[in-house]
């Protein structure tokens, strides 16, 4: 059942939309002189985030980003940090050790939330043991909250009833509005779970030139061209529209944007503060939003 979504107006007042943005720092590690330049880039990015009012940094245990963050935090740091776990296939002991290691690499005594990287890890035989181990990390004060990264197909409400996560992270964007229109976000709030959104830029599909779109999105009649044409006809910038949609959904605590430089972050901050465009939001959604799952990463904020 598709439910109408009523947007909340208060996100454009008070602390401002930037306070509800989460930053995901993208990029691969560099060596030699490149490493120095990379550190300068991350330092500038974090300074821009702090000055812009961004309060949350979402991290993943990949590449060398955690170490870079640890070397580049402004002092005093205004950021709260979420940490993703490695796969439970590596064993519960490894999951705990890597979560602790993430904090050590970033030079942090504690994190805001430790996030199970896939709902499948909780559905497996070791799901309860994994959750109990993370609860122990919360009990001793290493993390304030425990959460899970899920998809709509994972049945997040069932997970919320079973595990009572403090946070649930979901994909939701202009092209895939299922988390909002199905009532999932509202249902998770009823279970006491804060909702964080990812993939708000639809893997960069909203920004890509037609010739750069994955073949299945060009040929499947998925509606990407229709959505892009609608935005153009209404003179709506795709980034502004994407952020306005996500930031104004009721029940959403934070919206993650993946950026690789201070310049990209400045563009995101400007878009977040822009007036909300007057659009027919339901008309922008794809008829088959699951087709987005096969889309490859884009150069623009692919992890956002």
Coordinates of N, CA, C and O in Angstrom, one line a residue, residues 17 52 69 154-155 231 242 282:
X17 N 19.3 22.6 8.2 CA 19.4 21.3 7.6 C 20.8 20.6 7.7 O 20.9 19.4 7.8
X52 N 30.2 24.4 8.5 CA 28.9 24.3 7.9 C 27.8 23.8 8.8 O 26.6 23.8 8.5
X69 N 41.0 10.2 8.9 CA 40.1 11.0 9.7 C 40.8 11.2 11.1 O 40.8 12.3 11.6
X154 N 14.7 -6.3 3.3 CA 15.2 -7.0 4.4 C 14.1 -7.2 5.6 O 14.4 -7.9 6.5
X155 N 13.0 -6.5 5.4 CA 12.0 -6.5 6.5 C 12.5 -5.8 7.7 O 12.5 -6.4 8.8
X231 N 12.4 17.2 -13.5 CA 13.2 18.1 -12.8 C 13.6 19.3 -13.6 O 13.6 20.5 -13.2
X242 N 16.9 16.3 -4.4 CA 17.2 15.1 -3.7 C 17.3 15.3 -2.2 O 16.8 14.6 -1.4
X282 N 5.7 12.2 -5.7 CA 5.4 10.8 -6.1 C 5.6 10.5 -7.5 O 6.0 9.4 -7.9

